[in-house]
Short mmCIF file of C-alpha atoms (C1' of nucleotides) in Angstrom, two decimals:
data_model
loop_
_atom_site.label_atom_id
_atom_site.label_comp_id
_atom_site.label_asym_id
_atom_site.label_seq_id
_atom_site.Cartn_x
_atom_site.Cartn_y
_atom_site.Cartn_z
CA MET A 30 7.11 -17.69 24.96
CA LEU A 31 8.24 -14.20 24.84
CA ARG A 32 9.46 -14.45 27.94
CA GLU A 33 11.62 -17.31 27.02
CA LYS A 34 13.33 -15.39 24.53
CA GLY A 35 14.09 -12.34 26.83
CA LEU A 36 11.72 -10.43 25.27
CA LYS A 37 9.20 -8.10 27.06
CA VAL A 38 5.66 -9.17 27.41
CA THR A 39 3.77 -5.76 26.49
CA ALA A 40 0.12 -4.76 26.48
CA GLN A 41 0.65 -4.26 22.59
CA ARG A 42 2.24 -7.84 21.96
CA VAL A 43 -0.42 -9.27 23.57
CA ALA A 44 -3.14 -7.23 21.96
CA VAL A 45 -1.93 -8.42 18.84
CA LEU A 46 -2.09 -12.16 19.28
CA THR A 47 -5.38 -11.58 21.10
CA ALA A 48 -6.64 -10.12 17.75
CA LEU A 49 -5.31 -12.97 15.75
CA SER A 50 -6.79 -15.64 18.39
CA LYS A 51 -10.19 -13.93 18.36
CA GLU A 52 -11.77 -15.26 15.31
CA ALA A 53 -11.38 -18.65 14.45
CA ASP A 54 -9.51 -19.30 11.16
CA SER A 55 -8.47 -15.56 10.86
CA HIS A 56 -5.96 -14.27 8.26
CA LEU A 57 -5.34 -10.51 8.86
CA THR A 58 -3.89 -8.01 6.98
CA ALA A 59 -1.31 -5.80 8.84
CA GLU A 60 -3.94 -3.13 8.52
CA GLU A 61 -6.78 -5.37 9.47
CA ILE A 62 -4.86 -6.12 12.74
CA TYR A 63 -4.18 -2.35 13.37
CA GLU A 64 -7.78 -1.88 13.41
CA ARG A 65 -8.49 -4.47 15.64
CA VAL A 66 -6.02 -3.56 17.90
CA LYS A 67 -7.02 0.17 18.39
CA VAL A 68 -10.51 -0.61 19.87
CA SER A 69 -8.79 -2.08 22.95
CA SER A 70 -5.74 0.17 22.65
CA PRO A 71 -6.31 3.25 20.92
CA GLU A 72 -2.98 4.78 21.48
CA ILE A 73 -1.04 2.11 19.65
CA GLY A 74 0.85 3.14 16.54
CA LEU A 75 0.71 1.32 13.25
CA ALA A 76 4.58 0.67 13.25
CA THR A 77 4.27 -1.05 16.64
CA VAL A 78 1.95 -3.38 14.88
CA TYR A 79 4.47 -4.18 12.24
CA ARG A 80 7.24 -4.51 14.80
CA THR A 81 5.60 -6.83 16.55
CA ILE A 82 4.46 -9.14 13.38
CA GLN A 83 8.34 -9.17 13.02
CA VAL A 84 8.90 -10.43 16.18
CA LEU A 85 6.27 -13.08 16.17
CA LEU A 86 7.24 -14.15 12.90
CA GLU A 87 10.76 -14.63 13.94
CA LEU A 88 9.54 -16.86 17.39
CA LYS A 89 7.50 -18.70 14.41
CA ILE A 90 4.54 -17.82 16.62
CA ILE A 91 2.69 -16.66 13.60
CA ASP A 92 2.66 -17.40 10.11
CA ARG A 93 3.06 -14.93 6.94
CA ILE A 94 0.48 -16.31 4.42
CA TYR A 95 0.03 -14.89 0.51
CA LEU A 96 -3.30 -15.82 -0.62
CA ASP A 97 -2.46 -14.14 -4.00
CA ASP A 98 -5.06 -11.43 -3.62
CA GLY A 99 -2.13 -8.82 -3.57
CA TYR A 100 -2.18 -8.58 0.55
CA VAL A 101 0.03 -10.15 2.86
CA ARG A 102 -1.70 -11.84 6.07
CA TYR A 103 -0.95 -13.21 9.23
CA GLU A 104 -2.18 -16.14 11.38
CA LEU A 105 -1.37 -17.89 14.31
CA GLY A 106 1.04 -20.33 13.74
CA HIS A 107 1.14 -24.16 13.70
CA VAL A 108 2.72 -23.92 17.13
CA TYR A 109 -0.80 -23.90 18.34
CA GLU A 110 -2.20 -26.73 16.12
CA ASP A 111 -2.17 -30.64 16.46
CA GLU A 112 0.87 -32.55 16.51
CA ASP A 113 1.21 -33.75 12.63
CA SER A 114 -0.76 -30.62 11.04
CA HIS A 115 2.66 -28.91 10.24
CA HIS A 116 1.14 -28.94 6.91
CA HIS A 117 -1.97 -26.81 6.66
CA HIS A 118 -3.26 -25.44 3.35
CA HIS A 119 -5.66 -23.07 2.25
CA LEU A 120 -9.24 -22.99 0.55
CA ILE A 121 -9.97 -19.54 -0.91
CA CYS A 122 -13.43 -18.71 -2.06
CA VAL A 123 -12.76 -16.40 -5.12
CA LYS A 124 -16.08 -14.53 -4.72
CA CYS A 125 -16.22 -13.56 -1.03
CA GLY A 126 -12.53 -13.81 -0.30
CA ARG A 127 -13.62 -16.15 2.90
CA VAL A 128 -10.60 -18.53 3.84
CA MET A 129 -10.56 -22.05 5.40
CA SER A 130 -7.84 -24.14 6.48
CA PHE A 131 -7.35 -27.67 5.55
CA GLN A 132 -5.05 -30.23 6.54
CA GLY A 133 -3.53 -33.20 4.77
CA ASP A 134 -0.14 -34.14 3.61
CA LEU A 135 -0.96 -35.33 0.06
CA LEU A 136 2.09 -34.57 -2.04
CA GLU A 137 4.50 -36.90 -0.36
CA GLU A 138 4.41 -39.25 -3.06
CA PHE A 139 4.72 -36.71 -5.74
CA GLU A 140 7.38 -34.73 -4.12
CA LYS A 141 9.40 -37.93 -4.19
CA ARG A 142 9.01 -38.18 -8.10
CA MET A 143 10.03 -34.79 -8.62
CA GLU A 144 13.34 -35.05 -6.56
CA ASP A 145 14.11 -38.00 -9.04
CA LYS A 146 13.22 -36.49 -11.87
CA THR A 147 14.60 -33.02 -11.18
CA GLY A 148 17.46 -33.24 -8.50
CA PHE A 149 15.98 -30.92 -6.38
CA ARG A 150 15.79 -31.79 -2.46
CA ILE A 151 12.35 -30.71 -1.58
CA GLN A 152 11.56 -29.63 1.99
CA ASP A 153 8.36 -27.79 1.93
CA HIS A 154 5.18 -27.20 -0.14
CA ASP A 155 2.45 -24.77 -0.42
CA VAL A 156 -0.83 -25.19 -1.58
CA LYS A 157 -3.47 -23.36 -2.20
CA LEU A 158 -7.15 -24.13 -3.41
CA TYR A 159 -9.41 -21.46 -5.12
CA GLY A 160 -13.37 -22.15 -5.72
CA TYR A 161 -16.60 -21.31 -4.51
CA CYS A 162 -17.71 -21.51 -0.65
CA VAL A 163 -20.90 -23.08 0.31
CA ASP A 164 -22.27 -19.52 1.14
CA CYS A 165 -21.76 -18.22 -2.09
CA LEU A 166 -22.77 -21.34 -4.16
CA LYS A 167 -25.70 -21.30 -2.21
CA LYS A 168 -26.58 -17.47 -2.86
CA LYS A 169 -26.54 -18.61 -6.29
CA ILE A 170 -23.20 -18.56 -8.49
CA MET B 18 -3.89 -10.85 -29.66
CA LEU B 19 -3.66 -7.19 -28.74
CA ARG B 20 -5.20 -6.31 -32.18
CA GLU B 21 -7.79 -8.84 -31.83
CA LYS B 22 -9.08 -6.65 -28.76
CA GLY B 23 -8.30 -3.38 -30.51
CA LEU B 24 -5.77 -2.37 -28.48
CA LYS B 25 -2.23 -1.04 -30.10
CA VAL B 26 0.68 -2.98 -31.22
CA THR B 27 3.24 -0.44 -29.81
CA ALA B 28 7.23 -1.04 -29.68
CA GLN B 29 6.95 -1.01 -25.69
CA ARG B 30 4.22 -3.68 -25.45
CA VAL B 31 6.39 -5.62 -28.04
CA ALA B 32 9.61 -5.12 -25.82
CA VAL B 33 7.86 -6.43 -22.63
CA LEU B 34 6.77 -9.36 -24.25
CA THR B 35 10.17 -10.09 -25.58
CA ALA B 36 11.77 -9.44 -22.13
CA LEU B 37 9.64 -12.04 -20.52
CA SER B 38 10.23 -14.71 -23.45
CA LYS B 39 13.99 -14.29 -23.73
CA GLU B 40 14.98 -15.98 -20.78
CA ALA B 41 13.46 -19.55 -20.80
CA ASP B 42 11.23 -20.00 -17.38
CA SER B 43 12.00 -16.47 -16.62
CA HIS B 44 10.03 -14.93 -13.84
CA LEU B 45 10.68 -11.18 -13.56
CA THR B 46 9.59 -8.45 -11.25
CA ALA B 47 8.25 -5.14 -12.83
CA GLU B 48 11.64 -3.50 -12.10
CA GLU B 49 13.74 -6.50 -13.62
CA ILE B 50 11.20 -5.99 -16.86
CA TYR B 51 12.13 -2.43 -16.75
CA GLU B 52 15.70 -3.41 -16.83
CA ARG B 53 16.04 -5.43 -19.64
CA VAL B 54 13.42 -3.37 -21.65
CA LYS B 55 15.65 -0.16 -21.34
CA VAL B 56 18.31 -1.79 -22.73
CA SER B 57 16.51 -1.72 -26.37
CA SER B 58 14.19 1.05 -25.89
CA PRO B 59 15.91 3.49 -23.07
CA GLU B 60 13.15 6.13 -23.12
CA ILE B 61 10.83 3.67 -21.72
CA GLY B 62 8.86 4.88 -18.54
CA LEU B 63 8.51 2.54 -15.65
CA ALA B 64 5.06 3.63 -15.85
CA THR B 65 4.58 2.02 -18.97
CA VAL B 66 5.94 -1.33 -17.90
CA TYR B 67 3.49 -1.32 -15.20
CA ARG B 68 0.63 -0.22 -17.38
CA THR B 69 1.61 -3.16 -20.02
CA ILE B 70 1.65 -5.56 -17.53
CA GLN B 71 -2.09 -4.55 -16.48
CA VAL B 72 -3.24 -5.20 -20.40
CA LEU B 73 -1.36 -8.27 -20.71
CA LEU B 74 -3.04 -9.84 -17.27
CA GLU B 75 -6.02 -8.81 -18.62
CA LEU B 76 -5.30 -10.73 -21.94
CA LYS B 77 -4.37 -13.50 -19.73
CA ILE B 78 -1.27 -13.38 -21.98
CA ILE B 79 1.11 -13.19 -18.73
CA ASP B 80 0.52 -14.60 -15.44
CA ARG B 81 1.17 -12.89 -12.08
CA ILE B 82 2.86 -14.98 -9.63
CA TYR B 83 3.87 -14.77 -5.87
CA LEU B 84 6.90 -16.85 -4.87
CA ASP B 85 6.40 -15.74 -1.29
CA ASP B 86 9.77 -13.95 -1.09
CA GLY B 87 7.89 -10.51 -1.11
CA TYR B 88 8.06 -9.70 -4.63
CA VAL B 89 5.50 -9.89 -7.29
CA ARG B 90 6.71 -11.50 -10.49
CA TYR B 91 5.23 -12.16 -13.98
CA GLU B 92 5.48 -14.97 -16.74
CA LEU B 93 4.20 -15.84 -19.88
CA GLY B 94 0.77 -17.40 -19.69
CA HIS B 95 -0.05 -20.91 -20.27
CA VAL B 96 -1.29 -19.55 -23.64
CA TYR B 97 1.92 -20.46 -25.11
CA GLU B 98 2.18 -23.59 -23.44
CA ASP B 99 0.85 -27.15 -24.39
CA GLU B 100 -2.75 -27.94 -24.50
CA ASP B 101 -3.04 -30.02 -21.30
CA SER B 102 -0.75 -27.84 -19.14
CA HIS B 103 -3.03 -25.29 -17.87
CA HIS B 104 -1.80 -26.42 -14.40
CA HIS B 105 2.08 -25.46 -14.48
CA HIS B 106 3.32 -24.82 -10.73
CA HIS B 107 6.76 -23.80 -9.40
CA LEU B 108 9.52 -25.80 -7.64
CA ILE B 109 11.54 -22.66 -5.78
CA CYS B 110 15.24 -23.14 -4.73
CA VAL B 111 15.45 -21.77 -1.06
CA LYS B 112 19.12 -20.97 -1.00
CA CYS B 113 19.44 -19.23 -4.69
CA GLY B 114 15.47 -18.41 -5.64
CA ARG B 115 15.95 -20.40 -8.65
CA VAL B 116 12.94 -21.45 -9.93
CA MET B 117 11.68 -24.10 -11.99
CA SER B 118 8.32 -24.74 -13.28
CA PHE B 119 6.67 -28.27 -13.62
CA GLN B 120 3.75 -29.65 -14.85
CA GLY B 121 0.86 -32.28 -13.52
CA ASP B 122 -2.20 -32.36 -12.19
CA LEU B 123 -1.70 -34.30 -9.34
CA LEU B 124 -4.75 -33.17 -6.97
CA GLU B 125 -7.68 -33.82 -8.53
CA GLU B 126 -8.70 -37.16 -6.84
CA PHE B 127 -7.95 -34.84 -3.56
CA GLU B 128 -9.87 -31.82 -4.76
CA LYS B 129 -12.96 -34.31 -5.11
CA ARG B 130 -12.54 -35.39 -1.32
CA MET B 131 -12.20 -31.99 -0.12
CA GLU B 132 -15.30 -31.04 -2.34
CA ASP B 133 -17.55 -33.62 -0.54
CA LYS B 134 -16.08 -32.66 3.04
CA THR B 135 -16.33 -29.09 3.13
CA GLY B 136 -18.80 -28.25 0.15
CA PHE B 137 -16.83 -25.82 -1.54
CA ARG B 138 -16.69 -26.01 -5.41
CA ILE B 139 -12.84 -26.27 -6.59
CA GLN B 140 -11.85 -24.28 -9.71
CA ASP B 141 -8.47 -23.93 -9.23
CA HIS B 142 -5.30 -24.65 -7.21
CA ASP B 143 -1.66 -23.61 -6.93
CA VAL B 144 1.21 -25.52 -5.51
CA LYS B 145 4.88 -24.52 -4.84
CA LEU B 146 7.32 -26.61 -3.90
CA TYR B 147 10.18 -25.42 -1.66
CA GLY B 148 14.00 -26.90 -1.74
CA TYR B 149 17.39 -27.05 -2.64
CA CYS B 150 18.25 -26.92 -6.35
CA VAL B 151 20.60 -29.26 -7.90
CA ASP B 152 23.52 -26.51 -8.31
CA CYS B 153 22.99 -25.35 -4.32
CA LEU B 154 23.22 -29.30 -3.41
CA LYS B 155 26.56 -29.87 -5.16
CA LYS B 156 28.14 -26.66 -3.86
CA LYS B 157 27.01 -28.34 -0.46
CA ILE B 158 24.06 -27.28 1.84
"C1'" DG C 20 17.17 2.30 36.93
"C1'" DT C 21 17.89 0.48 32.41
"C1'" DG C 22 17.56 -1.53 28.03
"C1'" DG C 23 14.18 -2.86 25.47
"C1'" DC C 24 9.58 -1.23 23.34
"C1'" DT C 25 6.72 2.45 21.84
"C1'" DG C 26 4.10 6.45 19.13
"C1'" DC C 27 5.39 9.79 16.04
"C1'" DA C 28 6.59 11.26 12.22
"C1'" DA C 29 9.84 11.17 8.25
"C1'" DA C 30 11.96 7.99 4.88
"C1'" DT C 31 11.55 3.88 1.73
"C1'" DG C 32 10.07 1.32 -2.13
"C1'" DT C 33 6.30 -0.02 -4.66
"C1'" DT C 34 2.46 0.81 -7.69
"C1'" DT C 35 -0.87 4.02 -9.91
"C1'" DT C 36 -2.50 8.31 -12.06
"C1'" DG C 37 -3.12 12.91 -14.10
"C1'" DC C 38 -1.97 15.22 -17.61
"C1'" DA C 39 0.15 16.84 -22.13
"C1'" DT C 40 2.10 15.15 -25.84
"C1'" DC C 41 2.96 11.37 -29.52
"C1'" DC C 42 2.07 7.73 -32.49
"C1'" DG C 43 -0.55 3.05 -34.32
"C1'" DT C 44 -4.55 2.49 -36.86
"C1'" DA D 8 -6.97 12.93 -37.59
"C1'" DC D 9 -8.59 10.58 -33.88
"C1'" DG D 10 -8.17 7.95 -29.57
"C1'" DG D 11 -5.70 5.46 -27.35
"C1'" DA D 12 -0.78 4.95 -25.40
"C1'" DT D 13 3.35 7.03 -23.08
"C1'" DG D 14 6.87 9.75 -20.37
"C1'" DC D 15 7.27 12.20 -16.62
"C1'" DA D 16 6.35 13.57 -12.18
"C1'" DA D 17 3.44 13.85 -8.71
"C1'" DA D 18 0.43 11.10 -5.52
"C1'" DA D 19 -1.08 6.75 -3.25
"C1'" DC D 20 0.10 2.87 -0.54
"C1'" DA D 21 2.40 -0.30 2.29
"C1'" DT D 22 6.07 -1.08 5.12
"C1'" DT D 23 10.56 0.59 7.61
"C1'" DT D 24 13.37 3.52 10.36
"C1'" DG D 25 15.11 7.26 13.45
"C1'" DC D 26 14.55 9.05 17.62
"C1'" DA D 27 12.84 11.24 22.28
"C1'" DG D 28 10.31 9.31 26.16
"C1'" DC D 29 8.11 5.39 28.58
"C1'" DC D 30 7.63 0.84 30.88
"C1'" DA D 31 8.08 -4.05 31.95
"C1'" DC D 32 11.39 -6.54 34.22
#
DNA sequence: GTGGCTGCAAATGTTTTGCATCCGT
DNA sequence: ACGGATGCAAAACATTTGCAGCCAC
């Protein structure tokens, strides 16, 4: 994908993508990506991580997500997902911070009603569910 | 409310709350609050605005919202709203940035299904709808 | 070989903090 | 008058940018 856009495929760019793809369902901050990338490429600079993130965002290879904990996070984009999963959302554990993704376009009917009512033309939505994950429930709330 | 918690009712705290309540449906950044407050209390410091925001957040008098435009914003909390409106969400115009609030608990059934499926115990949700507002549609998309 | 990419350090922007002073109670 | 609250400036973070050297193509 990089090559198609006339961009260079550098070790650093591969390393950032590898970091994001290694853990399933990973939602890393720039700093966390930096830490992971440094293991295999210790000479990498934090600025490069930020610049790589910018490039990958523009190519829509990764997505920026805000879990509302004050940190900006990144995840592999929907490019890598199933056809019809362009709307995936997040379940966030308020205790341990764990994040799961889930699928489902559950708002379409509601969006229609909102359009009629407000005159907005709705294009996209973002849904986050907050609660306790299985592990935290087991340990006791 | 401040007094109940043993906190002082200072001119600055009143000014911040006044700024947030003046414009209906206002979603201001810390900097914007600062600008507005400076008009009536020019001696106020930005640090005080931040400290006041912290206090008001803890008392749940105001809410922090992330509209995913990179800015952290604040609005008067649901304390001031109708009984059953503890879930209000946002319609965001992707063109002009205008924000409207809307009410509605439309996810309850869906949340139940997610709980069964994932084992999460869901406590809260956050929904944002992105699109074009009436005015931007009129002007042409 | 060349232009884009990188590492480093410095700059920027936002939020927090230390401290002496001030003012609501 | 006491202790919390403020203003100012400095510090702490997160992110961006300038620039000389480097390396995919």
